[in-house]
Amino acid sequence: MGAGPVGLFGAFYAGLRGMSVRIVDSLTEPGGQLTALYPEKFVYDMPGFPEILAKDLADGMLIQANRFHPELALGERCEKLERCDGQWLLRTHTDEHPSKTVVICAGVGAFSPTRLGVEREDHFTGAGLMYGVRSKEDLRGKNVIVIGGGDSALDWALGLENVAGQITLVHRRDGFRAHEDSVRKLTASTVEVRLWEVVSELLGEDQLHAVTVVNKQTHEVTELSCDSLIVNIGFKTALGPLKQWGLDIEKNKIVVNSRMETNLVGVYAAGDICTHDAKLDLIATGVGEVCTAVNYAKTLIDPEAKAFPGHSSDMALPALEP
């Protein structure tokens, strides 16, 4: 379950272990958050890549997974997981998928961007207001305002510095929830930073052309012109139907043991969706977790198999296909 980076690497590893694989995801294209939320952002913490665009990382992981020809069931919303005739049956809104084992790699579950909560927000969405950037080139030479103070907001402000004609970062506090290195780079950049301000009004007719901001300390009201407004103030997540599947849930995450096993025999979880004592929400740790899940799923299906698969450098693998 899940065609994000963890699910794609899990599909590759299951193929490596000689298992048939089906990947089910509610999104219509693979890549998860890499392609849906920040395709043009750089990822810096994947081994072997000093830096790589999120969409390129997703493309590479799909090519890697396709080495073993997994079946892709995209655009299917998972609704029920039931035990049926000695195996699991995953029911989506359009189909049924039987399997001996299930690995849940659903990221943060269903997610939607946190909204500004101001009038005419729906009206300007897609007409100057956006919650992520699909293409940097669409913003070349434009007057861009980024709202937020977390990693995503700072990444976009810095990433667009040499693309946009003018870039402004507006944040409601004077402290940032971002990596120290990003804050240091922001301070040294040409990005205009406006602190203690929130957006109170969106201005324009059919297309956004300005916003009104209010300083929370001085109550001063300022109108800022802009061509594009990028809102990066977080995402709301929900496990949705997964909560009804009988899984042990703790703080909106699925509890697993050191083998990535859930409390349901034959059901595993890996990546951001799961929690354990040493949990870190990183792609790098997620792909390690899904390796563990897949290898122990293999031993459940075939008790004669070893959990350790051997080193891939000693294996003869099918050729990559473009």
mmCIF file with all atom_site columns, C-alpha atoms in Angstrom, residues 86-263:
data_model
loop_
_atom_site.group_PDB
_atom_site.id
_atom_site.type_symbol
_atom_site.label_atom_id
_atom_site.label_alt_id
_atom_site.label_comp_id
_atom_site.label_asym_id
_atom_site.label_entity_id
_atom_site.label_seq_id
_atom_site.pdbx_PDB_ins_code
_atom_site.Cartn_x
_atom_site.Cartn_y
_atom_site.Cartn_z
_atom_site.occupancy
_atom_site.B_iso_or_equiv
_atom_site.pdbx_formal_charge
_atom_site.auth_seq_id
_atom_site.auth_comp_id
_atom_site.auth_asym_id
_atom_site.auth_atom_id
_atom_site.pdbx_PDB_model_num
ATOM 1   C CA . GLY A 1 86  ? -6.501  -17.700 4.879   1.00 0.00 ? 86  GLY A CA 1
ATOM 2   C CA . GLN A 1 87  ? -5.178  -14.513 3.250   1.00 0.00 ? 87  GLN A CA 1
ATOM 3   C CA . TRP A 1 88  ? -5.701  -10.784 3.325   1.00 0.00 ? 88  TRP A CA 1
ATOM 4   C CA . LEU A 1 89  ? -8.159  -9.039  1.047   1.00 0.00 ? 89  LEU A CA 1
ATOM 5   C CA . LEU A 1 90  ? -7.577  -5.336  0.423   1.00 0.00 ? 90  LEU A CA 1
ATOM 6   C CA . ARG A 1 91  ? -10.742 -3.694  -0.842  1.00 0.00 ? 91  ARG A CA 1
ATOM 7   C CA . THR A 1 92  ? -10.526 -0.386  -2.671  1.00 0.00 ? 92  THR A CA 1
ATOM 8   C CA . HIS A 1 93  ? -13.365 1.743   -3.971  1.00 0.00 ? 93  HIS A CA 1
ATOM 9   C CA . THR A 1 94  ? -13.040 0.023   -7.357  1.00 0.00 ? 94  THR A CA 1
ATOM 10  C CA . ASP A 1 95  ? -11.449 -3.409  -6.862  1.00 0.00 ? 95  ASP A CA 1
ATOM 11  C CA . GLU A 1 96  ? -10.322 -6.213  -4.532  1.00 0.00 ? 96  GLU A CA 1
ATOM 12  C CA . HIS A 1 97  ? -6.700  -7.310  -4.065  1.00 0.00 ? 97  HIS A CA 1
ATOM 13  C CA . PRO A 1 98  ? -5.955  -10.652 -2.316  1.00 0.00 ? 98  PRO A CA 1
ATOM 14  C CA . SER A 1 99  ? -2.475  -11.174 -0.856  1.00 0.00 ? 99  SER A CA 1
ATOM 15  C CA . LYS A 1 100 ? -0.658  -13.377 1.620   1.00 0.00 ? 100 LYS A CA 1
ATOM 16  C CA . THR A 1 101 ? 1.056   -10.349 3.133   1.00 0.00 ? 101 THR A CA 1
ATOM 17  C CA . VAL A 1 102 ? 0.481   -6.592  3.151   1.00 0.00 ? 102 VAL A CA 1
ATOM 18  C CA . VAL A 1 103 ? 3.067   -3.857  3.695   1.00 0.00 ? 103 VAL A CA 1
ATOM 19  C CA . ILE A 1 104 ? 1.509   -0.489  4.513   1.00 0.00 ? 104 ILE A CA 1
ATOM 20  C CA . CYS A 1 105 ? 3.675   2.371   3.214   1.00 0.00 ? 105 CYS A CA 1
ATOM 21  C CA . ALA A 1 106 ? 0.990   5.027   3.139   1.00 0.00 ? 106 ALA A CA 1
ATOM 22  C CA . GLY A 1 107 ? 3.194   7.920   4.273   1.00 0.00 ? 107 GLY A CA 1
ATOM 23  C CA . VAL A 1 108 ? 1.214   10.269  6.480   1.00 0.00 ? 108 VAL A CA 1
ATOM 24  C CA . GLY A 1 109 ? -2.078  8.879   5.206   1.00 0.00 ? 109 GLY A CA 1
ATOM 25  C CA . ALA A 1 110 ? -4.487  11.142  3.383   1.00 0.00 ? 110 ALA A CA 1
ATOM 26  C CA . PHE A 1 111 ? -3.120  14.691  3.401   1.00 0.00 ? 111 PHE A CA 1
ATOM 27  C CA . SER A 1 112 ? -4.382  18.121  2.493   1.00 0.00 ? 112 SER A CA 1
ATOM 28  C CA . PRO A 1 113 ? -2.655  21.503  2.784   1.00 0.00 ? 113 PRO A CA 1
ATOM 29  C CA . THR A 1 114 ? -3.464  23.757  5.718   1.00 0.00 ? 114 THR A CA 1
ATOM 30  C CA . ARG A 1 115 ? -5.321  26.767  4.385   1.00 0.00 ? 115 ARG A CA 1
ATOM 31  C CA . LEU A 1 116 ? -4.947  30.442  5.213   1.00 0.00 ? 116 LEU A CA 1
ATOM 32  C CA . GLY A 1 117 ? -8.562  30.705  6.291   1.00 0.00 ? 117 GLY A CA 1
ATOM 33  C CA . VAL A 1 118 ? -9.255  34.031  4.585   1.00 0.00 ? 118 VAL A CA 1
ATOM 34  C CA . GLU A 1 119 ? -12.054 35.088  2.254   1.00 0.00 ? 119 GLU A CA 1
ATOM 35  C CA . ARG A 1 120 ? -11.854 34.179  -1.447  1.00 0.00 ? 120 ARG A CA 1
ATOM 36  C CA . GLU A 1 121 ? -9.141  31.587  -0.856  1.00 0.00 ? 121 GLU A CA 1
ATOM 37  C CA . ASP A 1 122 ? -10.972 29.086  -3.077  1.00 0.00 ? 122 ASP A CA 1
ATOM 38  C CA . HIS A 1 123 ? -11.499 31.772  -5.712  1.00 0.00 ? 123 HIS A CA 1
ATOM 39  C CA . PHE A 1 124 ? -7.773  32.433  -6.120  1.00 0.00 ? 124 PHE A CA 1
ATOM 40  C CA . THR A 1 125 ? -6.561  28.829  -5.792  1.00 0.00 ? 125 THR A CA 1
ATOM 41  C CA . GLY A 1 126 ? -4.950  28.113  -9.142  1.00 0.00 ? 126 GLY A CA 1
ATOM 42  C CA . ALA A 1 127 ? -5.212  31.795  -10.074 1.00 0.00 ? 127 ALA A CA 1
ATOM 43  C CA . GLY A 1 128 ? -2.104  33.036  -8.303  1.00 0.00 ? 128 GLY A CA 1
ATOM 44  C CA . LEU A 1 129 ? -2.505  31.121  -5.044  1.00 0.00 ? 129 LEU A CA 1
ATOM 45  C CA . MET A 1 130 ? -0.883  27.705  -4.706  1.00 0.00 ? 130 MET A CA 1
ATOM 46  C CA . TYR A 1 131 ? 0.057   25.272  -1.933  1.00 0.00 ? 131 TYR A CA 1
ATOM 47  C CA . GLY A 1 132 ? 3.069   23.811  -3.736  1.00 0.00 ? 132 GLY A CA 1
ATOM 48  C CA . VAL A 1 133 ? 5.118   24.398  -6.867  1.00 0.00 ? 133 VAL A CA 1
ATOM 49  C CA . ARG A 1 134 ? 4.829   22.064  -9.831  1.00 0.00 ? 134 ARG A CA 1
ATOM 50  C CA . SER A 1 135 ? 7.313   23.968  -11.991 1.00 0.00 ? 135 SER A CA 1
ATOM 51  C CA . LYS A 1 136 ? 9.832   26.626  -11.012 1.00 0.00 ? 136 LYS A CA 1
ATOM 52  C CA . GLU A 1 137 ? 9.874   27.928  -14.564 1.00 0.00 ? 137 GLU A CA 1
ATOM 53  C CA . ASP A 1 138 ? 6.243   29.005  -14.236 1.00 0.00 ? 138 ASP A CA 1
ATOM 54  C CA . LEU A 1 139 ? 7.461   31.529  -11.650 1.00 0.00 ? 139 LEU A CA 1
ATOM 55  C CA . ARG A 1 140 ? 10.455  32.881  -13.541 1.00 0.00 ? 140 ARG A CA 1
ATOM 56  C CA . GLY A 1 141 ? 10.693  36.659  -13.282 1.00 0.00 ? 141 GLY A CA 1
ATOM 57  C CA . LYS A 1 142 ? 7.539   36.912  -11.167 1.00 0.00 ? 142 LYS A CA 1
ATOM 58  C CA . ASN A 1 143 ? 6.894   38.661  -7.863  1.00 0.00 ? 143 ASN A CA 1
ATOM 59  C CA . VAL A 1 144 ? 6.423   35.746  -5.460  1.00 0.00 ? 144 VAL A CA 1
ATOM 60  C CA . ILE A 1 145 ? 5.358   35.679  -1.804  1.00 0.00 ? 145 ILE A CA 1
ATOM 61  C CA . VAL A 1 146 ? 5.920   32.545  0.300   1.00 0.00 ? 146 VAL A CA 1
ATOM 62  C CA . ILE A 1 147 ? 3.916   32.095  3.498   1.00 0.00 ? 147 ILE A CA 1
ATOM 63  C CA . GLY A 1 148 ? 5.347   29.961  6.302   1.00 0.00 ? 148 GLY A CA 1
ATOM 64  C CA . GLY A 1 149 ? 8.307   29.369  8.580   1.00 0.00 ? 149 GLY A CA 1
ATOM 65  C CA . GLY A 1 150 ? 9.004   25.651  8.280   1.00 0.00 ? 150 GLY A CA 1
ATOM 66  C CA . ASP A 1 151 ? 11.425  23.666  6.133   1.00 0.00 ? 151 ASP A CA 1
ATOM 67  C CA . SER A 1 152 ? 9.154   23.664  3.098   1.00 0.00 ? 152 SER A CA 1
ATOM 68  C CA . ALA A 1 153 ? 8.588   27.431  3.143   1.00 0.00 ? 153 ALA A CA 1
ATOM 69  C CA . LEU A 1 154 ? 12.298  28.208  3.510   1.00 0.00 ? 154 LEU A CA 1
ATOM 70  C CA . ASP A 1 155 ? 13.227  25.644  0.858   1.00 0.00 ? 155 ASP A CA 1
ATOM 71  C CA . TRP A 1 156 ? 10.890  27.285  -1.653  1.00 0.00 ? 156 TRP A CA 1
ATOM 72  C CA . ALA A 1 157 ? 11.990  30.806  -0.766  1.00 0.00 ? 157 ALA A CA 1
ATOM 73  C CA . LEU A 1 158 ? 15.637  29.860  -1.244  1.00 0.00 ? 158 LEU A CA 1
ATOM 74  C CA . GLY A 1 159 ? 14.968  27.646  -4.248  1.00 0.00 ? 159 GLY A CA 1
ATOM 75  C CA . LEU A 1 160 ? 13.173  30.452  -6.078  1.00 0.00 ? 160 LEU A CA 1
ATOM 76  C CA . GLU A 1 161 ? 15.678  33.166  -5.185  1.00 0.00 ? 161 GLU A CA 1
ATOM 77  C CA . ASN A 1 162 ? 17.404  33.004  -8.568  1.00 0.00 ? 162 ASN A CA 1
ATOM 78  C CA . VAL A 1 163 ? 14.218  32.248  -10.500 1.00 0.00 ? 163 VAL A CA 1
ATOM 79  C CA . ALA A 1 164 ? 11.634  34.765  -9.319  1.00 0.00 ? 164 ALA A CA 1
ATOM 80  C CA . GLY A 1 165 ? 12.012  38.452  -10.058 1.00 0.00 ? 165 GLY A CA 1
ATOM 81  C CA . GLN A 1 166 ? 11.313  39.195  -6.397  1.00 0.00 ? 166 GLN A CA 1
ATOM 82  C CA . ILE A 1 167 ? 10.830  36.796  -3.503  1.00 0.00 ? 167 ILE A CA 1
ATOM 83  C CA . THR A 1 168 ? 9.323   37.629  -0.100  1.00 0.00 ? 168 THR A CA 1
ATOM 84  C CA . LEU A 1 169 ? 8.879   35.324  2.880   1.00 0.00 ? 169 LEU A CA 1
ATOM 85  C CA . VAL A 1 170 ? 6.075   36.168  5.317   1.00 0.00 ? 170 VAL A CA 1
ATOM 86  C CA . HIS A 1 171 ? 6.016   34.417  8.699   1.00 0.00 ? 171 HIS A CA 1
ATOM 87  C CA . ARG A 1 172 ? 3.765   34.904  11.699  1.00 0.00 ? 172 ARG A CA 1
ATOM 88  C CA . ARG A 1 173 ? 6.589   34.622  14.268  1.00 0.00 ? 173 ARG A CA 1
ATOM 89  C CA . ASP A 1 174 ? 10.276  35.503  14.584  1.00 0.00 ? 174 ASP A CA 1
ATOM 90  C CA . GLY A 1 175 ? 11.427  31.877  14.973  1.00 0.00 ? 175 GLY A CA 1
ATOM 91  C CA . PHE A 1 176 ? 11.595  29.254  12.240  1.00 0.00 ? 176 PHE A CA 1
ATOM 92  C CA . ARG A 1 177 ? 10.735  25.547  12.370  1.00 0.00 ? 177 ARG A CA 1
ATOM 93  C CA . ALA A 1 178 ? 13.421  24.739  9.824   1.00 0.00 ? 178 ALA A CA 1
ATOM 94  C CA . HIS A 1 179 ? 16.900  23.258  9.702   1.00 0.00 ? 179 HIS A CA 1
ATOM 95  C CA . GLU A 1 180 ? 19.566  25.554  11.097  1.00 0.00 ? 180 GLU A CA 1
ATOM 96  C CA . ASP A 1 181 ? 21.430  25.522  7.787   1.00 0.00 ? 181 ASP A CA 1
ATOM 97  C CA . SER A 1 182 ? 18.311  26.737  5.947   1.00 0.00 ? 182 SER A CA 1
ATOM 98  C CA . VAL A 1 183 ? 17.855  29.600  8.418   1.00 0.00 ? 183 VAL A CA 1
ATOM 99  C CA . ARG A 1 184 ? 21.507  30.571  7.965   1.00 0.00 ? 184 ARG A CA 1
ATOM 100 C CA . LYS A 1 185 ? 21.148  30.548  4.179   1.00 0.00 ? 185 LYS A CA 1
ATOM 101 C CA . LEU A 1 186 ? 17.946  32.592  4.397   1.00 0.00 ? 186 LEU A CA 1
ATOM 102 C CA . THR A 1 187 ? 19.699  35.247  6.473   1.00 0.00 ? 187 THR A CA 1
ATOM 103 C CA . ALA A 1 188 ? 22.471  35.488  3.882   1.00 0.00 ? 188 ALA A CA 1
ATOM 104 C CA . SER A 1 189 ? 20.083  35.523  0.907   1.00 0.00 ? 189 SER A CA 1
ATOM 105 C CA . THR A 1 190 ? 18.355  38.313  -0.998  1.00 0.00 ? 190 THR A CA 1
ATOM 106 C CA . VAL A 1 191 ? 14.932  37.073  0.123   1.00 0.00 ? 191 VAL A CA 1
ATOM 107 C CA . GLU A 1 192 ? 12.916  39.805  1.846   1.00 0.00 ? 192 GLU A CA 1
ATOM 108 C CA . VAL A 1 193 ? 11.773  38.423  5.191   1.00 0.00 ? 193 VAL A CA 1
ATOM 109 C CA . ARG A 1 194 ? 8.736   39.894  6.947   1.00 0.00 ? 194 ARG A CA 1
ATOM 110 C CA . LEU A 1 195 ? 8.208   38.603  10.487  1.00 0.00 ? 195 LEU A CA 1
ATOM 111 C CA . TRP A 1 196 ? 5.198   38.719  12.814  1.00 0.00 ? 196 TRP A CA 1
ATOM 112 C CA . GLU A 1 197 ? 2.847   39.139  9.844   1.00 0.00 ? 197 GLU A CA 1
ATOM 113 C CA . VAL A 1 198 ? -0.209  37.183  8.693   1.00 0.00 ? 198 VAL A CA 1
ATOM 114 C CA . VAL A 1 199 ? -2.282  37.447  5.528   1.00 0.00 ? 199 VAL A CA 1
ATOM 115 C CA . SER A 1 200 ? -5.655  39.045  6.197   1.00 0.00 ? 200 SER A CA 1
ATOM 116 C CA . GLU A 1 201 ? -6.971  39.667  2.672   1.00 0.00 ? 201 GLU A CA 1
ATOM 117 C CA . LEU A 1 202 ? -6.463  38.495  -0.908  1.00 0.00 ? 202 LEU A CA 1
ATOM 118 C CA . LEU A 1 203 ? -6.775  41.184  -3.564  1.00 0.00 ? 203 LEU A CA 1
ATOM 119 C CA . GLY A 1 204 ? -7.691  40.959  -7.225  1.00 0.00 ? 204 GLY A CA 1
ATOM 120 C CA . GLU A 1 205 ? -10.538 40.105  -9.546  1.00 0.00 ? 205 GLU A CA 1
ATOM 121 C CA . ASP A 1 206 ? -10.016 36.896  -11.533 1.00 0.00 ? 206 ASP A CA 1
ATOM 122 C CA . GLN A 1 207 ? -6.278  36.775  -10.764 1.00 0.00 ? 207 GLN A CA 1
ATOM 123 C CA . LEU A 1 208 ? -4.512  37.455  -7.475  1.00 0.00 ? 208 LEU A CA 1
ATOM 124 C CA . HIS A 1 209 ? -2.413  40.630  -7.686  1.00 0.00 ? 209 HIS A CA 1
ATOM 125 C CA . ALA A 1 210 ? -1.770  41.548  -4.027  1.00 0.00 ? 210 ALA A CA 1
ATOM 126 C CA . VAL A 1 211 ? -2.286  40.542  -0.397  1.00 0.00 ? 211 VAL A CA 1
ATOM 127 C CA . THR A 1 212 ? -2.898  42.509  2.754   1.00 0.00 ? 212 THR A CA 1
ATOM 128 C CA . VAL A 1 213 ? -0.774  41.540  5.757   1.00 0.00 ? 213 VAL A CA 1
ATOM 129 C CA . VAL A 1 214 ? -1.187  42.558  9.383   1.00 0.00 ? 214 VAL A CA 1
ATOM 130 C CA . ASN A 1 215 ? 1.685   42.811  11.852  1.00 0.00 ? 215 ASN A CA 1
ATOM 131 C CA . LYS A 1 216 ? 0.646   40.869  14.978  1.00 0.00 ? 216 LYS A CA 1
ATOM 132 C CA . GLN A 1 217 ? 2.738   43.110  17.253  1.00 0.00 ? 217 GLN A CA 1
ATOM 133 C CA . THR A 1 218 ? 2.165   46.599  15.861  1.00 0.00 ? 218 THR A CA 1
ATOM 134 C CA . HIS A 1 219 ? -1.166  45.914  14.083  1.00 0.00 ? 219 HIS A CA 1
ATOM 135 C CA . GLU A 1 220 ? 0.201   47.797  11.085  1.00 0.00 ? 220 GLU A CA 1
ATOM 136 C CA . VAL A 1 221 ? -1.573  46.884  7.825   1.00 0.00 ? 221 VAL A CA 1
ATOM 137 C CA . THR A 1 222 ? 0.478   46.613  4.611   1.00 0.00 ? 222 THR A CA 1
ATOM 138 C CA . GLU A 1 223 ? -0.490  45.789  1.044   1.00 0.00 ? 223 GLU A CA 1
ATOM 139 C CA . LEU A 1 224 ? 2.055   43.629  -0.812  1.00 0.00 ? 224 LEU A CA 1
ATOM 140 C CA . SER A 1 225 ? 1.800   43.209  -4.562  1.00 0.00 ? 225 SER A CA 1
ATOM 141 C CA . CYS A 1 226 ? 2.445   39.731  -5.951  1.00 0.00 ? 226 CYS A CA 1
ATOM 142 C CA . ASP A 1 227 ? 1.968   37.548  -9.011  1.00 0.00 ? 227 ASP A CA 1
ATOM 143 C CA . SER A 1 228 ? 2.005   34.308  -7.031  1.00 0.00 ? 228 SER A CA 1
ATOM 144 C CA . LEU A 1 229 ? 1.349   33.380  -3.407  1.00 0.00 ? 229 LEU A CA 1
ATOM 145 C CA . ILE A 1 230 ? 2.772   30.072  -2.179  1.00 0.00 ? 230 ILE A CA 1
ATOM 146 C CA . VAL A 1 231 ? 1.172   28.861  1.054   1.00 0.00 ? 231 VAL A CA 1
ATOM 147 C CA . ASN A 1 232 ? 3.395   26.474  3.039   1.00 0.00 ? 232 ASN A CA 1
ATOM 148 C CA . ILE A 1 233 ? 1.962   26.416  6.555   1.00 0.00 ? 233 ILE A CA 1
ATOM 149 C CA . GLY A 1 234 ? 1.664   22.669  6.943   1.00 0.00 ? 234 GLY A CA 1
ATOM 150 C CA . PHE A 1 235 ? -0.601  19.786  6.060   1.00 0.00 ? 235 PHE A CA 1
ATOM 151 C CA . LYS A 1 236 ? -3.500  18.079  7.754   1.00 0.00 ? 236 LYS A CA 1
ATOM 152 C CA . THR A 1 237 ? -3.232  14.320  7.749   1.00 0.00 ? 237 THR A CA 1
ATOM 153 C CA . ALA A 1 238 ? -5.663  11.522  8.486   1.00 0.00 ? 238 ALA A CA 1
ATOM 154 C CA . LEU A 1 239 ? -5.435  7.729   8.531   1.00 0.00 ? 239 LEU A CA 1
ATOM 155 C CA . GLY A 1 240 ? -9.014  7.522   7.298   1.00 0.00 ? 240 GLY A CA 1
ATOM 156 C CA . PRO A 1 241 ? -10.333 3.939   6.926   1.00 0.00 ? 241 PRO A CA 1
ATOM 157 C CA . LEU A 1 242 ? -7.077  2.457   8.299   1.00 0.00 ? 242 LEU A CA 1
ATOM 158 C CA . LYS A 1 243 ? -8.329  3.305   11.791  1.00 0.00 ? 243 LYS A CA 1
ATOM 159 C CA . GLN A 1 244 ? -11.088 0.715   11.354  1.00 0.00 ? 244 GLN A CA 1
ATOM 160 C CA . TRP A 1 245 ? -8.820  -2.176  10.359  1.00 0.00 ? 245 TRP A CA 1
ATOM 161 C CA . GLY A 1 246 ? -7.967  -3.377  13.875  1.00 0.00 ? 246 GLY A CA 1
ATOM 162 C CA . LEU A 1 247 ? -4.411  -2.053  13.806  1.00 0.00 ? 247 LEU A CA 1
ATOM 163 C CA . ASP A 1 248 ? -2.741  -0.748  16.966  1.00 0.00 ? 248 ASP A CA 1
ATOM 164 C CA . ILE A 1 249 ? -2.611  3.030   16.479  1.00 0.00 ? 249 ILE A CA 1
ATOM 165 C CA . GLU A 1 250 ? -0.584  5.470   18.545  1.00 0.00 ? 250 GLU A CA 1
ATOM 166 C CA . LYS A 1 251 ? -0.663  9.206   17.846  1.00 0.00 ? 251 LYS A CA 1
ATOM 167 C CA . ASN A 1 252 ? -2.033  8.621   14.347  1.00 0.00 ? 252 ASN A CA 1
ATOM 168 C CA . LYS A 1 253 ? 0.692   6.106   13.453  1.00 0.00 ? 253 LYS A CA 1
ATOM 169 C CA . ILE A 1 254 ? 0.682   2.317   13.181  1.00 0.00 ? 254 ILE A CA 1
ATOM 170 C CA . VAL A 1 255 ? 2.648   0.596   15.950  1.00 0.00 ? 255 VAL A CA 1
ATOM 171 C CA . VAL A 1 256 ? 5.244   -1.927  14.728  1.00 0.00 ? 256 VAL A CA 1
ATOM 172 C CA . ASN A 1 257 ? 7.947   -4.069  16.321  1.00 0.00 ? 257 ASN A CA 1
ATOM 173 C CA . SER A 1 258 ? 11.589  -4.419  15.231  1.00 0.00 ? 258 SER A CA 1
ATOM 174 C CA . ARG A 1 259 ? 10.513  -6.620  12.308  1.00 0.00 ? 259 ARG A CA 1
ATOM 175 C CA . MET A 1 260 ? 8.048   -3.950  11.145  1.00 0.00 ? 260 MET A CA 1
ATOM 176 C CA . GLU A 1 261 ? 5.203   -6.307  12.079  1.00 0.00 ? 261 GLU A CA 1
ATOM 177 C CA . THR A 1 262 ? 1.884   -4.829  13.156  1.00 0.00 ? 262 THR A CA 1
ATOM 178 C CA . ASN A 1 263 ? -0.430  -6.584  15.597  1.00 0.00 ? 263 ASN A CA 1
#
